[in-house]
PDB file of C-alpha atoms in Angstrom:
ATOM      1  CA  MET A 766     -20.340  -9.024   3.464  1.00 52.00           C
ATOM      2  CA  ALA A 767     -21.266 -12.497   4.380  1.00 54.00           C
ATOM      3  CA  ARG A 768     -24.297 -14.104   2.802  1.00 53.00           C
ATOM      4  CA  ALA A 769     -26.166 -17.121   4.071  1.00 52.00           C
ATOM      5  CA  ALA A 770     -25.241 -20.445   3.040  1.00 46.00           C
ATOM      6  CA  THR A 771     -27.535 -21.315   0.054  1.00 53.00           C
ATOM      7  CA  THR A 772     -27.193 -25.338   0.806  1.00 57.00           C
ATOM      8  CA  SER A 773     -26.286 -26.947   4.154  1.00 74.00           C
ATOM      9  CA  ASP A 774     -22.985 -28.203   2.585  1.00 87.00           C
ATOM     10  CA  ALA A 775     -19.551 -27.434   4.291  1.00 91.00           C
ATOM     11  CA  PHE A 776     -17.841 -27.169   0.797  1.00 92.00           C
ATOM     12  CA  ASN A 777     -20.114 -24.099   0.331  1.00 90.00           C
ATOM     13  CA  ALA A 778     -19.304 -22.667   3.679  1.00 92.00           C
ATOM     14  CA  ILE A 779     -15.436 -22.975   3.245  1.00 91.00           C
ATOM     15  CA  ALA A 780     -15.812 -21.618  -0.127  1.00 91.00           C
ATOM     16  CA  GLU A 781     -15.736 -18.067   1.639  1.00 92.00           C
ATOM     17  CA  PRO A 782     -11.912 -17.258   2.547  1.00 94.00           C
ATOM     18  CA  GLN A 783     -12.841 -15.427   5.770  1.00 95.00           C
ATOM     19  CA  ARG A 784     -14.753 -18.496   7.071  1.00 96.00           C
ATOM     20  CA  ARG A 785     -11.675 -20.851   6.254  1.00 95.00           C
ATOM     21  CA  GLU A 786      -9.805 -18.261   8.374  1.00 96.00           C
ATOM     22  CA  ILE A 787     -12.182 -18.400  11.044  1.00 97.00           C
ATOM     23  CA  LEU A 788     -11.713 -22.065  11.262  1.00 96.00           C
ATOM     24  CA  VAL A 789      -7.999 -21.684  11.209  1.00 96.00           C
ATOM     25  CA  LEU A 790      -8.295 -19.397  14.300  1.00 96.00           C
ATOM     26  CA  LEU A 791     -10.597 -21.788  16.132  1.00 97.00           C
ATOM     27  CA  ARG A 792      -8.328 -24.765  15.877  1.00 94.00           C
ATOM     28  CA  ASP A 793      -6.483 -23.512  18.815  1.00 92.00           C
ATOM     29  CA  GLY A 794      -9.843 -23.278  21.231  1.00 95.00           C
ATOM     30  CA  GLU A 795     -12.863 -21.514  21.528  1.00 95.00           C
ATOM     31  CA  ARG A 796     -13.159 -17.748  21.039  1.00 95.00           C
ATOM     32  CA  PRO A 797     -15.608 -15.083  21.384  1.00 96.00           C
ATOM     33  CA  VAL A 798     -16.936 -13.493  18.406  1.00 95.00           C
ATOM     34  CA  THR A 799     -15.235 -10.063  19.305  1.00 95.00           C
ATOM     35  CA  ASP A 800     -11.773 -11.501  19.215  1.00 96.00           C
ATOM     36  CA  LEU A 801     -12.227 -13.445  15.845  1.00 96.00           C
ATOM     37  CA  ALA A 802     -13.512 -10.357  14.357  1.00 96.00           C
ATOM     38  CA  ARG A 803     -10.750  -8.195  15.599  1.00 96.00           C
ATOM     39  CA  ASP A 804      -8.231 -10.806  14.367  1.00 96.00           C
ATOM     40  CA  LEU A 805      -9.716 -10.801  11.142  1.00 95.00           C
ATOM     41  CA  GLY A 806     -10.210  -7.107  10.620  1.00 96.00           C
ATOM     42  CA  MET A 807     -13.965  -7.102  10.416  1.00 96.00           C
ATOM     43  CA  THR A 808     -16.730  -5.954  12.472  1.00 96.00           C
ATOM     44  CA  GLN A 809     -18.423  -8.173  14.969  1.00 95.00           C
ATOM     45  CA  PRO A 810     -21.852  -8.211  12.707  1.00 96.00           C
ATOM     46  CA  GLN A 811     -19.634  -9.547   9.631  1.00 96.00           C
ATOM     47  CA  ALA A 812     -18.080 -11.937  11.870  1.00 96.00           C
ATOM     48  CA  SER A 813     -21.330 -13.175  13.652  1.00 95.00           C
ATOM     49  CA  LYS A 814     -22.670 -13.619  10.045  1.00 95.00           C
ATOM     50  CA  HIS A 815     -19.731 -15.909   8.943  1.00 95.00           C
ATOM     51  CA  LEU A 816     -20.056 -17.992  12.086  1.00 96.00           C
ATOM     52  CA  ARG A 817     -24.026 -18.461  11.709  1.00 94.00           C
ATOM     53  CA  VAL A 818     -23.186 -19.978   8.289  1.00 94.00           C
ATOM     54  CA  LEU A 819     -20.391 -22.090   9.903  1.00 95.00           C
ATOM     55  CA  ARG A 820     -22.890 -23.217  12.651  1.00 94.00           C
ATOM     56  CA  GLU A 821     -25.566 -24.104  10.180  1.00 93.00           C
ATOM     57  CA  VAL A 822     -23.460 -26.472   8.354  1.00 93.00           C
ATOM     58  CA  GLY A 823     -21.959 -28.020  11.595  1.00 93.00           C
ATOM     59  CA  LEU A 824     -18.610 -26.787  11.192  1.00 95.00           C
ATOM     60  CA  VAL A 825     -18.505 -24.536  14.695  1.00 96.00           C
ATOM     61  CA  GLN A 826     -20.375 -24.995  17.866  1.00 95.00           C
ATOM     62  CA  VAL A 827     -21.443 -22.130  20.109  1.00 94.00           C
ATOM     63  CA  ARG A 828     -21.875 -22.455  23.856  1.00 93.00           C
ATOM     64  CA  GLY A 829     -22.622 -19.743  26.521  1.00 90.00           C
ATOM     65  CA  ALA A 830     -20.062 -18.905  28.849  1.00 86.00           C
ATOM     66  CA  GLY A 831     -21.783 -16.168  31.401  1.00 88.00           C
ATOM     67  CA  LYS A 832     -22.464 -13.247  29.015  1.00 89.00           C
ATOM     68  CA  GLN A 833     -20.261 -14.099  26.415  1.00 90.00           C
ATOM     69  CA  ARG A 834     -21.061 -16.848  23.582  1.00 92.00           C
ATOM     70  CA  LEU A 835     -17.920 -18.882  22.698  1.00 96.00           C
ATOM     71  CA  TYR A 836     -17.302 -20.331  19.423  1.00 96.00           C
ATOM     72  CA  GLY A 837     -15.294 -23.619  19.046  1.00 96.00           C
ATOM     73  CA  LEU A 838     -14.347 -25.774  15.914  1.00 95.00           C
ATOM     74  CA  ASP A 839     -16.364 -28.932  15.184  1.00 94.00           C
ATOM     75  CA  ALA A 840     -14.173 -30.740  13.098  1.00 89.00           C
ATOM     76  CA  ARG A 841     -16.394 -33.769  12.518  1.00 92.00           C
ATOM     77  CA  GLY A 842     -18.441 -31.285   9.922  1.00 91.00           C
ATOM     78  CA  LEU A 843     -15.001 -31.411   8.015  1.00 91.00           C
ATOM     79  CA  ARG A 844     -15.445 -35.215   7.344  1.00 91.00           C
ATOM     80  CA  PRO A 845     -17.073 -34.678   3.961  1.00 91.00           C
ATOM     81  CA  ILE A 846     -14.118 -32.335   2.771  1.00 91.00           C
ATOM     82  CA  HIS A 847     -11.674 -34.732   4.268  1.00 90.00           C
ATOM     83  CA  GLU A 848     -12.832 -37.706   2.473  1.00 90.00           C
ATOM     84  CA  TRP A 849     -13.193 -35.917  -0.757  1.00 91.00           C
ATOM     85  CA  VAL A 850      -9.577 -34.535  -0.522  1.00 90.00           C
ATOM     86  CA  GLY A 851      -8.562 -38.121   0.555  1.00 88.00           C
ATOM     87  CA  GLY A 852      -9.902 -39.359  -2.798  1.00 85.00           C
ATOM     88  CA  PHE A 853      -6.881 -37.471  -4.550  1.00 87.00           C
ATOM     89  CA  GLU A 854      -4.091 -39.160  -2.416  1.00 83.00           C
ATOM     90  CA  ARG A 855      -3.214 -41.544  -4.895  1.00 80.00           C
ATOM     91  CA  PHE A 856      -2.958 -39.182  -7.882  1.00 82.00           C
ATOM     92  CA  TRP A 857      -0.458 -36.995  -5.661  1.00 80.00           C
ATOM     93  CA  ASN A 858       1.301 -39.785  -4.605  1.00 79.00           C
ATOM     94  CA  GLU A 859       1.728 -41.335  -8.120  1.00 79.00           C
ATOM     95  CA  SER A 860       2.523 -37.759  -9.416  1.00 77.00           C
ATOM     96  CA  PHE A 861       5.427 -37.225  -6.877  1.00 79.00           C
ATOM     97  CA  ASP A 862       6.998 -40.867  -7.063  1.00 77.00           C
ATOM     98  CA  PRO A 863       8.838 -39.916 -10.230  1.00 80.00           C
ATOM     99  CA  LEU A 864       9.997 -36.545  -8.667  1.00 83.00           C
ATOM    100  CA  ASP A 865      11.334 -38.381  -5.647  1.00 81.00           C
ATOM    101  CA  GLU A 866      13.000 -40.757  -7.781  1.00 85.00           C
ATOM    102  CA  TYR A 867      14.841 -38.082  -9.615  1.00 87.00           C
ATOM    103  CA  VAL A 868      15.933 -36.326  -6.371  1.00 88.00           C
ATOM    104  CA  GLN A 869      17.196 -39.817  -5.221  1.00 88.00           C
ATOM    105  CA  GLU A 870      18.962 -40.122  -8.422  1.00 88.00           C
ATOM    106  CA  LEU A 871      20.546 -36.671  -7.934  1.00 89.00           C
ATOM    107  CA  LYS A 872      21.634 -37.047  -4.304  1.00 89.00           C
ATOM    108  CA  GLN A 873      23.492 -40.309  -5.282  1.00 87.00           C
ATOM    109  CA  ALA A 874      25.351 -38.766  -8.341  1.00 87.00           C
ATOM    110  CA  LYS A 875      26.273 -35.799  -5.895  1.00 86.00           C
ATOM    111  CA  GLN A 876      27.578 -38.599  -3.359  1.00 86.00           C
ATOM    112  CA  GLU A 877      29.427 -40.205  -5.746  1.00 83.00           C
ATOM    113  CA  GLY A 878      30.874 -37.155  -7.438  1.00 72.00           C
ATOM    114  CA  PRO A 879      33.873 -36.840  -9.718  1.00 68.00           C
ATOM    115  CA  GLN A 880      36.500 -39.307  -8.233  1.00 59.00           C
ATOM    116  CA  ASP A 881      40.195 -38.013  -7.931  1.00 57.00           C
ATOM    117  CA  GLY A 882      41.839 -38.818 -11.138  1.00 54.00           C
ATOM    118  CA  ASP A 883      38.954 -39.262 -13.544  1.00 55.00           C
ATOM    119  CA  ASP A 884      39.592 -36.130 -15.255  1.00 55.00           C
ATOM    120  CA  GLN A 885      43.019 -37.105 -16.530  1.00 50.00           C
TER     121      GLN A 885
END
């Protein structure tokens, strides 16, 4: 069962896997809570609790459309997460550079391959 956010922090909100899945579903556009609950295999009250947490931390917006409430992604709330993860970009680039060099060496060796008559 979803619990209320203990902070007004996006990191806390997305720590819950079902909330991350809600954000993934909302990438494609607004959806009513009933659709989200169905796609996630949970009850409407459970989905509503998760949506409330996401709304409180600024990751989800809600608007009325007749009798329905439509929930949509507010990606601006993901900015602190994006910035934090972006700080690791240099680490990943430096980690993958030696691997890329090795792959290029393997490709080059494969292209050169054994020449006719080299074995004799």
